[in-house]
Amino acid sequence: MTRRSRSSKSALREGCTNTQPGRLLVPPGENTTVRVIYNTHGKQDGVTSKVIIRSNDPDRPEVHMPIEGFVKRVIKRTPLGGLVIRTTDGSPGQTSTVLLENQVDQPMKPRIKSTDMSMLDLEIREVTPGLTYEIVGRTKEHLDTVKVRGKILIETGLEREPVMEIGSRVEVKPILETVPAAMYFLKSDEKPQQRSITLSYFGDKPDFAITGSSCSTSGVAIDVAAARSVPQRSNKYAPTPKKRARATVSLPPPAQFPTEGIWIEFTTNEPKMPKIRVLATTDKPAFQRLMYGLTAAQYDELKRAKKN
């Protein structure tokens, strides 16, 4: 890629790509080459991205360079996110599958090498010999409301990818869920913030409603729209909520957040879940715990602690 510019200085803003400009100072009438490296980890099929070049060129101070491509993996998986179980039912036997499709000429002979997801029973089903297989995961114990993430290692029998790692996640949802579960901000940000929160209700109360909202931190404004019914659609990867409400939250600058963060609370007329809270924080580990739940190792440690 070449870019002619009058600029004496230029700067690159990267998205999910890595850029290596030939030089940052480009005299008038000359050009430079920008090498763009696209990381295909965790991607397959059609992919898009872009690089934005900003400079002091008065005619074109910002140039967008789109990237399009196709990633052909040795083994294609569907869904790309791996083996995911999302349910509101914590009883054993909750099931999900991930489809593996061999993209090379050598026959695939998959077998499960290991997993850290102790709450799952796993099996491999042959769909087309050497070509297509399903990895089936079932919960084998009762699970309370929880988010657990781990991995499954598959020996494939293929030279180009002898071992394949598949991400795995089990999420037992409460009857009322917020998206996001937490909001992360940079402590250095001195501008007021505004965010939207979606509240999804999976219970059976016909007249479910958000009855109020509150926050103990001053300078926070919360505007909640009434809960509305959601059209019911079949989705094998996640349950569909019965009702959904949305809230807009106006927050002070993150530089002014208290150390413990800002807790935003919603009250409901659902006896099983009368309150739910969302954290706005500059503490990244606290944000990650609420957003992504437990690792498989943390889940096992917590389970052992409860037994003792």
PDB file of C-alpha atoms in Angstrom:
ATOM      1  CA  MET A   1       0.000   0.000   0.000  1.00  0.00           C
ATOM      2  CA  THR A   2       1.322   3.480  -0.796  1.00  0.00           C
ATOM      3  CA  ARG A   3       0.187   6.859   0.373  1.00  0.00           C
ATOM      4  CA  ARG A   4       1.325  10.162  -1.177  1.00  0.00           C
ATOM      5  CA  SER A   5       1.156  13.052   1.229  1.00  0.00           C
ATOM      6  CA  ARG A   6       2.226  16.607   1.814  1.00  0.00           C
ATOM      7  CA  SER A   7       2.637  15.809   5.448  1.00  0.00           C
ATOM      8  CA  SER A   8       5.842  16.089   7.390  1.00  0.00           C
ATOM      9  CA  LYS A   9       4.382  13.863  10.100  1.00  0.00           C
ATOM     10  CA  SER A  10       1.817  11.103  10.057  1.00  0.00           C
ATOM     11  CA  ALA A  11       0.223   8.880  12.680  1.00  0.00           C
ATOM     12  CA  LEU A  12      -1.498   5.505  12.378  1.00  0.00           C
ATOM     13  CA  ARG A  13      -4.443   4.407  14.499  1.00  0.00           C
ATOM     14  CA  GLU A  14      -4.738   0.637  14.640  1.00  0.00           C
ATOM     15  CA  GLY A  15      -7.834  -1.444  15.104  1.00  0.00           C
ATOM     16  CA  CYS A  16      -7.366  -5.235  15.303  1.00  0.00           C
ATOM     17  CA  THR A  17      -4.388  -5.021  12.945  1.00  0.00           C
ATOM     18  CA  ASN A  18      -0.680  -4.402  13.366  1.00  0.00           C
ATOM     19  CA  THR A  19       0.765  -1.703  11.109  1.00  0.00           C
ATOM     20  CA  GLN A  20       4.371  -1.027  10.252  1.00  0.00           C
ATOM     21  CA  PRO A  21       4.876   2.242   8.316  1.00  0.00           C
ATOM     22  CA  GLY A  22       8.004   2.598   6.251  1.00  0.00           C
ATOM     23  CA  ARG A  23       8.531   6.049   7.735  1.00  0.00           C
ATOM     24  CA  LEU A  24       6.538   8.664   9.637  1.00  0.00           C
ATOM     25  CA  LEU A  25       8.084  11.750   7.997  1.00  0.00           C
ATOM     26  CA  VAL A  26       7.086  11.967   4.329  1.00  0.00           C
ATOM     27  CA  PRO A  27       8.423  14.961   2.327  1.00  0.00           C
ATOM     28  CA  PRO A  28       6.065  16.618  -0.211  1.00  0.00           C
ATOM     29  CA  GLY A  29       5.701  14.617  -3.418  1.00  0.00           C
ATOM     30  CA  GLU A  30       7.194  11.446  -1.947  1.00  0.00           C
ATOM     31  CA  ASN A  31       5.522   8.301  -0.669  1.00  0.00           C
ATOM     32  CA  THR A  32       5.910   5.564   1.892  1.00  0.00           C
ATOM     33  CA  THR A  33       4.679   2.012   2.283  1.00  0.00           C
ATOM     34  CA  VAL A  34       2.511   0.827   5.168  1.00  0.00           C
ATOM     35  CA  ARG A  35       2.782  -2.864   5.941  1.00  0.00           C
ATOM     36  CA  VAL A  36      -0.445  -4.198   7.447  1.00  0.00           C
ATOM     37  CA  ILE A  37      -0.452  -7.479   9.397  1.00  0.00           C
ATOM     38  CA  TYR A  38      -3.869  -8.946  10.129  1.00  0.00           C
ATOM     39  CA  ASN A  39      -4.140 -11.314  13.090  1.00  0.00           C
ATOM     40  CA  THR A  40      -6.442 -14.194  12.080  1.00  0.00           C
ATOM     41  CA  HIS A  41      -6.462 -15.861  15.510  1.00  0.00           C
ATOM     42  CA  GLY A  42     -10.020 -16.813  16.404  1.00  0.00           C
ATOM     43  CA  LYS A  43     -11.374 -15.823  12.982  1.00  0.00           C
ATOM     44  CA  GLN A  44     -12.678 -17.726   9.976  1.00  0.00           C
ATOM     45  CA  ASP A  45     -14.466 -17.163   6.651  1.00  0.00           C
ATOM     46  CA  GLY A  46     -14.993 -13.538   5.577  1.00  0.00           C
ATOM     47  CA  VAL A  47     -13.204 -10.906   7.682  1.00  0.00           C
ATOM     48  CA  THR A  48     -13.078  -7.115   7.525  1.00  0.00           C
ATOM     49  CA  SER A  49     -11.088  -4.435   9.262  1.00  0.00           C
ATOM     50  CA  LYS A  50      -9.549  -1.054   8.494  1.00  0.00           C
ATOM     51  CA  VAL A  51      -6.571   1.138   9.229  1.00  0.00           C
ATOM     52  CA  ILE A  52      -7.053   4.866   9.735  1.00  0.00           C
ATOM     53  CA  ILE A  53      -4.166   7.166   8.818  1.00  0.00           C
ATOM     54  CA  ARG A  54      -4.227  10.666  10.236  1.00  0.00           C
ATOM     55  CA  SER A  55      -1.767  13.296   9.045  1.00  0.00           C
ATOM     56  CA  ASN A  56      -1.249  17.037   8.607  1.00  0.00           C
ATOM     57  CA  ASP A  57      -2.192  16.865   4.925  1.00  0.00           C
ATOM     58  CA  PRO A  58      -4.746  19.731   4.634  1.00  0.00           C
ATOM     59  CA  ASP A  59      -6.571  18.074   1.705  1.00  0.00           C
ATOM     60  CA  ARG A  60      -6.923  14.620   3.262  1.00  0.00           C
ATOM     61  CA  PRO A  61      -6.236  14.759   6.999  1.00  0.00           C
ATOM     62  CA  GLU A  62      -7.738  11.277   7.498  1.00  0.00           C
ATOM     63  CA  VAL A  63      -7.546   8.293   5.146  1.00  0.00           C
ATOM     64  CA  HIS A  64      -9.466   5.058   5.711  1.00  0.00           C
ATOM     65  CA  MET A  65      -7.850   1.910   4.351  1.00  0.00           C
ATOM     66  CA  PRO A  66     -10.351  -0.999   4.357  1.00  0.00           C
ATOM     67  CA  ILE A  67      -9.169  -4.588   4.710  1.00  0.00           C
ATOM     68  CA  GLU A  68     -11.138  -7.551   3.429  1.00  0.00           C
ATOM     69  CA  GLY A  69     -10.151 -11.182   3.336  1.00  0.00           C
ATOM     70  CA  PHE A  70     -11.150 -14.805   3.758  1.00  0.00           C
ATOM     71  CA  VAL A  71      -9.678 -16.999   6.478  1.00  0.00           C
ATOM     72  CA  LYS A  72      -9.713 -20.701   5.665  1.00  0.00           C
ATOM     73  CA  ARG A  73      -8.933 -22.703   8.768  1.00  0.00           C
ATOM     74  CA  VAL A  74      -7.667 -26.269   8.843  1.00  0.00           C
ATOM     75  CA  ILE A  75     -10.818 -27.051  10.807  1.00  0.00           C
ATOM     76  CA  LYS A  76     -13.851 -24.805  10.607  1.00  0.00           C
ATOM     77  CA  ARG A  77     -16.005 -24.659  13.728  1.00  0.00           C
ATOM     78  CA  THR A  78     -19.607 -23.587  14.149  1.00  0.00           C
ATOM     79  CA  PRO A  79     -20.296 -21.604  16.211  1.00  0.00           C
ATOM     80  CA  LEU A  80     -16.943 -19.850  16.067  1.00  0.00           C
ATOM     81  CA  GLY A  81     -17.138 -19.115  19.812  1.00  0.00           C
ATOM     82  CA  GLY A  82     -16.907 -22.851  20.572  1.00  0.00           C
ATOM     83  CA  LEU A  83     -19.050 -24.960  22.877  1.00  0.00           C
ATOM     84  CA  VAL A  84     -21.433 -22.579  24.643  1.00  0.00           C
ATOM     85  CA  ILE A  85     -24.328 -23.484  26.929  1.00  0.00           C
ATOM     86  CA  ARG A  86     -26.590 -20.572  27.875  1.00  0.00           C
ATOM     87  CA  THR A  87     -29.702 -21.448  29.818  1.00  0.00           C
ATOM     88  CA  THR A  88     -31.979 -20.382  32.650  1.00  0.00           C
ATOM     89  CA  ASP A  89     -32.322 -24.037  33.742  1.00  0.00           C
ATOM     90  CA  GLY A  90     -29.572 -25.161  36.119  1.00  0.00           C
ATOM     91  CA  SER A  91     -30.611 -28.817  36.163  1.00  0.00           C
ATOM     92  CA  PRO A  92     -28.263 -31.476  34.710  1.00  0.00           C
ATOM     93  CA  GLY A  93     -28.511 -32.367  31.026  1.00  0.00           C
ATOM     94  CA  GLN A  94     -28.285 -28.905  29.464  1.00  0.00           C
ATOM     95  CA  THR A  95     -26.705 -29.536  26.073  1.00  0.00           C
ATOM     96  CA  SER A  96     -24.882 -27.739  23.284  1.00  0.00           C
ATOM     97  CA  THR A  97     -22.785 -28.753  20.294  1.00  0.00           C
ATOM     98  CA  VAL A  98     -19.990 -27.359  18.174  1.00  0.00           C
ATOM     99  CA  LEU A  99     -19.604 -28.592  14.597  1.00  0.00           C
ATOM    100  CA  LEU A 100     -16.095 -29.333  13.294  1.00  0.00           C
ATOM    101  CA  GLU A 101     -15.551 -29.412   9.517  1.00  0.00           C
ATOM    102  CA  ASN A 102     -12.276 -30.649   8.063  1.00  0.00           C
ATOM    103  CA  GLN A 103     -10.962 -28.215   5.384  1.00  0.00           C
ATOM    104  CA  VAL A 104      -7.948 -30.272   4.194  1.00  0.00           C
ATOM    105  CA  ASP A 105      -7.540 -33.507   2.228  1.00  0.00           C
ATOM    106  CA  GLN A 106      -6.159 -35.602   5.089  1.00  0.00           C
ATOM    107  CA  PRO A 107      -8.942 -37.442   6.985  1.00  0.00           C
ATOM    108  CA  MET A 108      -9.681 -36.085  10.452  1.00  0.00           C
ATOM    109  CA  LYS A 109      -9.759 -38.520  13.400  1.00  0.00           C
ATOM    110  CA  PRO A 110     -10.742 -36.412  16.406  1.00  0.00           C
ATOM    111  CA  ARG A 111     -10.654 -37.487  20.017  1.00  0.00           C
ATOM    112  CA  ILE A 112     -10.968 -35.535  23.245  1.00  0.00           C
ATOM    113  CA  LYS A 113      -7.531 -35.022  24.774  1.00  0.00           C
ATOM    114  CA  SER A 114      -8.502 -33.012  27.871  1.00  0.00           C
ATOM    115  CA  THR A 115     -10.796 -30.362  29.316  1.00  0.00           C
ATOM    116  CA  ASP A 116     -10.864 -28.234  32.438  1.00  0.00           C
ATOM    117  CA  MET A 117     -14.674 -28.003  32.383  1.00  0.00           C
ATOM    118  CA  SER A 118     -15.420 -30.484  35.170  1.00  0.00           C
ATOM    119  CA  MET A 119     -19.172 -29.842  35.046  1.00  0.00           C
ATOM    120  CA  LEU A 120     -19.446 -31.216  31.486  1.00  0.00           C
ATOM    121  CA  ASP A 121     -19.740 -34.671  29.974  1.00  0.00           C
ATOM    122  CA  LEU A 122     -18.261 -34.611  26.450  1.00  0.00           C
ATOM    123  CA  GLU A 123     -18.630 -36.890  23.462  1.00  0.00           C
ATOM    124  CA  ILE A 124     -17.724 -36.842  19.771  1.00  0.00           C
ATOM    125  CA  ARG A 125     -20.357 -37.740  17.201  1.00  0.00           C
ATOM    126  CA  GLU A 126     -19.295 -38.690  13.685  1.00  0.00           C
ATOM    127  CA  VAL A 127     -21.398 -37.008  11.000  1.00  0.00           C
ATOM    128  CA  THR A 128     -19.312 -37.700   7.883  1.00  0.00           C
ATOM    129  CA  PRO A 129     -16.283 -39.989   8.380  1.00  0.00           C
ATOM    130  CA  GLY A 130     -13.018 -38.072   8.175  1.00  0.00           C
ATOM    131  CA  LEU A 131     -14.782 -34.792   7.420  1.00  0.00           C
ATOM    132  CA  THR A 132     -17.452 -33.638   9.861  1.00  0.00           C
ATOM    133  CA  TYR A 133     -17.914 -34.226  13.592  1.00  0.00           C
ATOM    134  CA  GLU A 134     -19.937 -32.793  16.447  1.00  0.00           C
ATOM    135  CA  ILE A 135     -18.534 -32.161  19.894  1.00  0.00           C
ATOM    136  CA  VAL A 136     -21.444 -32.534  22.319  1.00  0.00           C
ATOM    137  CA  GLY A 137     -21.320 -31.146  25.833  1.00  0.00           C
ATOM    138  CA  ARG A 138     -23.861 -31.814  28.618  1.00  0.00           C
ATOM    139  CA  THR A 139     -23.954 -30.470  32.136  1.00  0.00           C
ATOM    140  CA  LYS A 140     -23.677 -33.353  34.608  1.00  0.00           C
ATOM    141  CA  GLU A 141     -24.573 -31.570  37.851  1.00  0.00           C
ATOM    142  CA  HIS A 142     -26.994 -28.959  39.123  1.00  0.00           C
ATOM    143  CA  LEU A 143     -25.642 -25.456  38.621  1.00  0.00           C
ATOM    144  CA  ASP A 144     -26.728 -22.285  40.349  1.00  0.00           C
ATOM    145  CA  THR A 145     -26.576 -18.953  38.517  1.00  0.00           C
ATOM    146  CA  VAL A 146     -23.007 -18.964  37.254  1.00  0.00           C
ATOM    147  CA  LYS A 147     -20.665 -18.108  34.377  1.00  0.00           C
ATOM    148  CA  VAL A 148     -17.745 -20.494  33.828  1.00  0.00           C
ATOM    149  CA  ARG A 149     -15.248 -20.411  30.988  1.00  0.00           C
ATOM    150  CA  GLY A 150     -12.645 -22.987  30.036  1.00  0.00           C
ATOM    151  CA  LYS A 151     -11.324 -24.987  27.105  1.00  0.00           C
ATOM    152  CA  ILE A 152     -11.446 -28.355  25.404  1.00  0.00           C
ATOM    153  CA  LEU A 153      -8.387 -29.818  23.669  1.00  0.00           C
ATOM    154  CA  ILE A 154      -9.074 -32.046  20.668  1.00  0.00           C
ATOM    155  CA  GLU A 155      -6.490 -34.333  19.038  1.00  0.00           C
ATOM    156  CA  THR A 156      -7.418 -34.110  15.354  1.00  0.00           C
ATOM    157  CA  GLY A 157      -5.144 -36.621  13.597  1.00  0.00           C
ATOM    158  CA  LEU A 158      -4.210 -33.855  11.126  1.00  0.00           C
ATOM    159  CA  GLU A 159      -0.611 -32.861  10.445  1.00  0.00           C
ATOM    160  CA  ARG A 160      -1.327 -29.152  10.013  1.00  0.00           C
ATOM    161  CA  GLU A 161      -3.251 -28.823  13.286  1.00  0.00           C
ATOM    162  CA  PRO A 162      -2.651 -31.903  15.459  1.00  0.00           C
ATOM    163  CA  VAL A 163      -4.273 -30.351  18.531  1.00  0.00           C
ATOM    164  CA  MET A 164      -7.204 -27.932  18.393  1.00  0.00           C
ATOM    165  CA  GLU A 165      -8.302 -25.780  21.314  1.00  0.00           C
ATOM    166  CA  ILE A 166     -12.030 -25.079  21.562  1.00  0.00           C
ATOM    167  CA  GLY A 167     -13.280 -22.436  23.949  1.00  0.00           C
ATOM    168  CA  SER A 168     -16.073 -23.579  26.241  1.00  0.00           C
ATOM    169  CA  ARG A 169     -18.498 -21.620  28.368  1.00  0.00           C
ATOM    170  CA  VAL A 170     -21.401 -22.529  30.615  1.00  0.00           C
ATOM    171  CA  GLU A 171     -23.741 -19.732  31.638  1.00  0.00           C
ATOM    172  CA  VAL A 172     -26.798 -20.301  33.804  1.00  0.00           C
ATOM    173  CA  LYS A 173     -28.709 -17.051  33.631  1.00  0.00           C
ATOM    174  CA  PRO A 174     -30.813 -15.532  36.393  1.00  0.00           C
ATOM    175  CA  ILE A 175     -34.436 -14.772  35.515  1.00  0.00           C
ATOM    176  CA  LEU A 176     -33.390 -11.110  35.228  1.00  0.00           C
ATOM    177  CA  GLU A 177     -30.139 -10.210  33.504  1.00  0.00           C
ATOM    178  CA  THR A 178     -28.432  -6.918  32.704  1.00  0.00           C
ATOM    179  CA  VAL A 179     -26.339  -6.316  29.604  1.00  0.00           C
ATOM    180  CA  PRO A 180     -23.724  -5.301  30.326  1.00  0.00           C
ATOM    181  CA  ALA A 181     -23.227  -6.836  33.762  1.00  0.00           C
ATOM    182  CA  ALA A 182     -20.614  -4.168  34.459  1.00  0.00           C
ATOM    183  CA  MET A 183     -19.151  -1.075  32.764  1.00  0.00           C
ATOM    184  CA  TYR A 184     -15.446  -0.301  32.612  1.00  0.00           C
ATOM    185  CA  PHE A 185     -13.920   3.173  32.273  1.00  0.00           C
ATOM    186  CA  LEU A 186     -10.405   4.588  32.285  1.00  0.00           C
ATOM    187  CA  LYS A 187      -9.558   6.341  35.532  1.00  0.00           C
ATOM    188  CA  SER A 188      -7.816   9.107  33.565  1.00  0.00           C
ATOM    189  CA  ASP A 189     -11.006  10.065  31.694  1.00  0.00           C
ATOM    190  CA  GLU A 190     -12.282  13.456  32.897  1.00  0.00           C
ATOM    191  CA  LYS A 191     -15.385  13.621  30.711  1.00  0.00           C
ATOM    192  CA  PRO A 192     -18.931  12.744  31.898  1.00  0.00           C
ATOM    193  CA  GLN A 193     -20.164   9.430  30.536  1.00  0.00           C
ATOM    194  CA  GLN A 194     -23.477   8.057  29.290  1.00  0.00           C
ATOM    195  CA  ARG A 195     -24.262   4.382  28.807  1.00  0.00           C
ATOM    196  CA  SER A 196     -27.247   2.174  27.983  1.00  0.00           C
ATOM    197  CA  ILE A 197     -28.217  -0.888  30.001  1.00  0.00           C
ATOM    198  CA  THR A 198     -30.587  -3.594  28.765  1.00  0.00           C
ATOM    199  CA  LEU A 199     -32.569  -5.581  31.343  1.00  0.00           C
ATOM    200  CA  SER A 200     -33.803  -8.935  30.033  1.00  0.00           C
ATOM    201  CA  TYR A 201     -36.506 -10.838  31.933  1.00  0.00           C
ATOM    202  CA  PHE A 202     -36.755 -14.633  31.483  1.00  0.00           C
ATOM    203  CA  GLY A 203     -39.413 -15.320  34.123  1.00  0.00           C
ATOM    204  CA  ASP A 204     -43.153 -15.969  33.813  1.00  0.00           C
ATOM    205  CA  LYS A 205     -44.737 -12.971  35.551  1.00  0.00           C
ATOM    206  CA  PRO A 206     -47.070 -11.428  32.904  1.00  0.00           C
ATOM    207  CA  ASP A 207     -47.022  -7.965  34.441  1.00  0.00           C
ATOM    208  CA  PHE A 208     -43.266  -7.855  35.093  1.00  0.00           C
ATOM    209  CA  ALA A 209     -41.984  -4.294  35.464  1.00  0.00           C
ATOM    210  CA  ILE A 210     -38.979  -2.313  36.586  1.00  0.00           C
ATOM    211  CA  THR A 211     -40.424  -0.417  39.543  1.00  0.00           C
ATOM    212  CA  GLY A 212     -37.559   1.889  40.375  1.00  0.00           C
ATOM    213  CA  SER A 213     -33.866   2.735  40.134  1.00  0.00           C
ATOM    214  CA  SER A 214     -31.349   4.283  42.479  1.00  0.00           C
ATOM    215  CA  CYS A 215     -27.682   5.069  43.054  1.00  0.00           C
ATOM    216  CA  SER A 216     -25.954   6.138  46.258  1.00  0.00           C
ATOM    217  CA  THR A 217     -23.360   8.199  44.368  1.00  0.00           C
ATOM    218  CA  SER A 218     -24.248  11.803  43.604  1.00  0.00           C
ATOM    219  CA  GLY A 219     -24.192  13.069  40.041  1.00  0.00           C
ATOM    220  CA  VAL A 220     -25.790   9.962  38.528  1.00  0.00           C
ATOM    221  CA  ALA A 221     -29.014  10.176  36.510  1.00  0.00           C
ATOM    222  CA  ILE A 222     -30.998   7.080  35.508  1.00  0.00           C
ATOM    223  CA  ASP A 223     -33.796   7.025  32.938  1.00  0.00           C
ATOM    224  CA  VAL A 224     -35.672   3.709  32.623  1.00  0.00           C
ATOM    225  CA  ALA A 225     -38.091   2.869  29.820  1.00  0.00           C
ATOM    226  CA  ALA A 226     -41.002   0.496  30.510  1.00  0.00           C
ATOM    227  CA  ALA A 227     -40.421  -3.220  29.932  1.00  0.00           C
ATOM    228  CA  ARG A 228     -41.804  -4.504  26.627  1.00  0.00           C
ATOM    229  CA  SER A 229     -42.661  -7.985  25.433  1.00  0.00           C
ATOM    230  CA  VAL A 230     -40.105  -9.686  23.186  1.00  0.00           C
ATOM    231  CA  PRO A 231     -41.158 -11.800  20.155  1.00  0.00           C
ATOM    232  CA  GLN A 232     -40.320 -15.424  20.965  1.00  0.00           C
ATOM    233  CA  ARG A 233     -37.885 -17.002  18.518  1.00  0.00           C
ATOM    234  CA  SER A 234     -36.176 -20.374  18.539  1.00  0.00           C
ATOM    235  CA  ASN A 235     -32.488 -20.029  19.358  1.00  0.00           C
ATOM    236  CA  LYS A 236     -30.465 -23.151  20.124  1.00  0.00           C
ATOM    237  CA  TYR A 237     -27.582 -21.120  21.546  1.00  0.00           C
ATOM    238  CA  ALA A 238     -29.415 -18.929  24.064  1.00  0.00           C
ATOM    239  CA  PRO A 239     -32.875 -18.516  25.644  1.00  0.00           C
ATOM    240  CA  THR A 240     -35.035 -15.613  24.496  1.00  0.00           C
ATOM    241  CA  PRO A 241     -36.221 -13.186  27.201  1.00  0.00           C
ATOM    242  CA  LYS A 242     -39.964 -12.706  27.731  1.00  0.00           C
ATOM    243  CA  LYS A 243     -39.612  -8.966  28.329  1.00  0.00           C
ATOM    244  CA  ARG A 244     -36.912  -6.362  27.894  1.00  0.00           C
ATOM    245  CA  ALA A 245     -36.397  -2.897  29.364  1.00  0.00           C
ATOM    246  CA  ARG A 246     -33.735  -0.328  28.642  1.00  0.00           C
ATOM    247  CA  ALA A 247     -32.136   2.273  30.857  1.00  0.00           C
ATOM    248  CA  THR A 248     -29.905   5.232  30.077  1.00  0.00           C
ATOM    249  CA  VAL A 249     -27.371   6.105  32.755  1.00  0.00           C
ATOM    250  CA  SER A 250     -25.531   9.429  32.933  1.00  0.00           C
ATOM    251  CA  LEU A 251     -22.363   9.221  35.026  1.00  0.00           C
ATOM    252  CA  PRO A 252     -19.823  11.723  36.346  1.00  0.00           C
ATOM    253  CA  PRO A 253     -16.265  11.674  34.928  1.00  0.00           C
ATOM    254  CA  PRO A 254     -14.516   8.361  35.745  1.00  0.00           C
ATOM    255  CA  ALA A 255     -11.684  10.369  37.350  1.00  0.00           C
ATOM    256  CA  GLN A 256     -14.230  11.218  40.073  1.00  0.00           C
ATOM    257  CA  PHE A 257     -15.505   7.651  40.635  1.00  0.00           C
ATOM    258  CA  PRO A 258     -15.208   6.392  44.220  1.00  0.00           C
ATOM    259  CA  THR A 259     -12.662   3.595  44.763  1.00  0.00           C
ATOM    260  CA  GLU A 260     -15.389   0.956  45.081  1.00  0.00           C
ATOM    261  CA  GLY A 261     -17.026   2.114  41.841  1.00  0.00           C
ATOM    262  CA  ILE A 262     -20.607   3.186  41.290  1.00  0.00           C
ATOM    263  CA  TRP A 263     -23.404   0.670  41.866  1.00  0.00           C
ATOM    264  CA  ILE A 264     -26.631   1.298  39.945  1.00  0.00           C
ATOM    265  CA  GLU A 265     -29.627  -0.578  41.366  1.00  0.00           C
ATOM    266  CA  PHE A 266     -32.928  -1.485  39.743  1.00  0.00           C
ATOM    267  CA  THR A 267     -35.964  -2.756  41.639  1.00  0.00           C
ATOM    268  CA  THR A 268     -38.684  -4.967  40.170  1.00  0.00           C
ATOM    269  CA  ASN A 269     -42.061  -6.496  41.006  1.00  0.00           C
ATOM    270  CA  GLU A 270     -40.618 -10.008  40.606  1.00  0.00           C
ATOM    271  CA  PRO A 271     -40.532 -11.693  44.076  1.00  0.00           C
ATOM    272  CA  LYS A 272     -37.783 -14.084  42.956  1.00  0.00           C
ATOM    273  CA  MET A 273     -35.507 -11.200  41.972  1.00  0.00           C
ATOM    274  CA  PRO A 274     -36.653  -7.893  43.478  1.00  0.00           C
ATOM    275  CA  LYS A 275     -33.303  -6.159  42.905  1.00  0.00           C
ATOM    276  CA  ILE A 276     -30.417  -6.245  40.445  1.00  0.00           C
ATOM    277  CA  ARG A 277     -27.273  -4.126  40.331  1.00  0.00           C
ATOM    278  CA  VAL A 278     -24.787  -2.983  37.688  1.00  0.00           C
ATOM    279  CA  LEU A 279     -21.281  -1.761  38.506  1.00  0.00           C
ATOM    280  CA  ALA A 280     -19.572   1.188  36.797  1.00  0.00           C
ATOM    281  CA  THR A 281     -15.884   0.939  37.665  1.00  0.00           C
ATOM    282  CA  THR A 282     -12.310   1.844  36.819  1.00  0.00           C
ATOM    283  CA  ASP A 283     -11.136  -1.437  38.397  1.00  0.00           C
ATOM    284  CA  LYS A 284     -10.510  -3.776  35.452  1.00  0.00           C
ATOM    285  CA  PRO A 285     -10.298  -7.048  37.456  1.00  0.00           C
ATOM    286  CA  ALA A 286     -13.618  -6.253  39.168  1.00  0.00           C
ATOM    287  CA  PHE A 287     -15.175  -5.533  35.772  1.00  0.00           C
ATOM    288  CA  GLN A 288     -13.823  -8.778  34.309  1.00  0.00           C
ATOM    289  CA  ARG A 289     -15.149 -10.901  37.187  1.00  0.00           C
ATOM    290  CA  LEU A 290     -18.671  -9.590  36.675  1.00  0.00           C
ATOM    291  CA  MET A 291     -18.566  -9.672  32.873  1.00  0.00           C
ATOM    292  CA  TYR A 292     -16.846 -12.978  32.232  1.00  0.00           C
ATOM    293  CA  GLY A 293     -17.474 -14.956  35.394  1.00  0.00           C
ATOM    294  CA  LEU A 294     -15.141 -17.661  36.694  1.00  0.00           C
ATOM    295  CA  THR A 295     -12.418 -19.621  35.016  1.00  0.00           C
ATOM    296  CA  ALA A 296     -12.887 -23.376  35.216  1.00  0.00           C
ATOM    297  CA  ALA A 297     -10.122 -23.536  37.844  1.00  0.00           C
ATOM    298  CA  GLN A 298     -11.797 -20.860  39.973  1.00  0.00           C
ATOM    299  CA  TYR A 299     -15.122 -22.697  39.726  1.00  0.00           C
ATOM    300  CA  ASP A 300     -13.567 -25.965  40.907  1.00  0.00           C
ATOM    301  CA  GLU A 301     -11.805 -24.201  43.778  1.00  0.00           C
ATOM    302  CA  LEU A 302     -15.062 -22.546  44.863  1.00  0.00           C
ATOM    303  CA  LYS A 303     -16.883 -25.881  44.694  1.00  0.00           C
ATOM    304  CA  ARG A 304     -14.234 -27.550  46.871  1.00  0.00           C
ATOM    305  CA  ALA A 305     -14.449 -24.690  49.379  1.00  0.00           C
ATOM    306  CA  LYS A 306     -18.224 -25.129  49.673  1.00  0.00           C
ATOM    307  CA  LYS A 307     -17.849 -28.842  50.367  1.00  0.00           C
ATOM    308  CA  ASN A 308     -15.356 -28.162  53.134  1.00  0.00           C
TER     309      ASN A 308
END
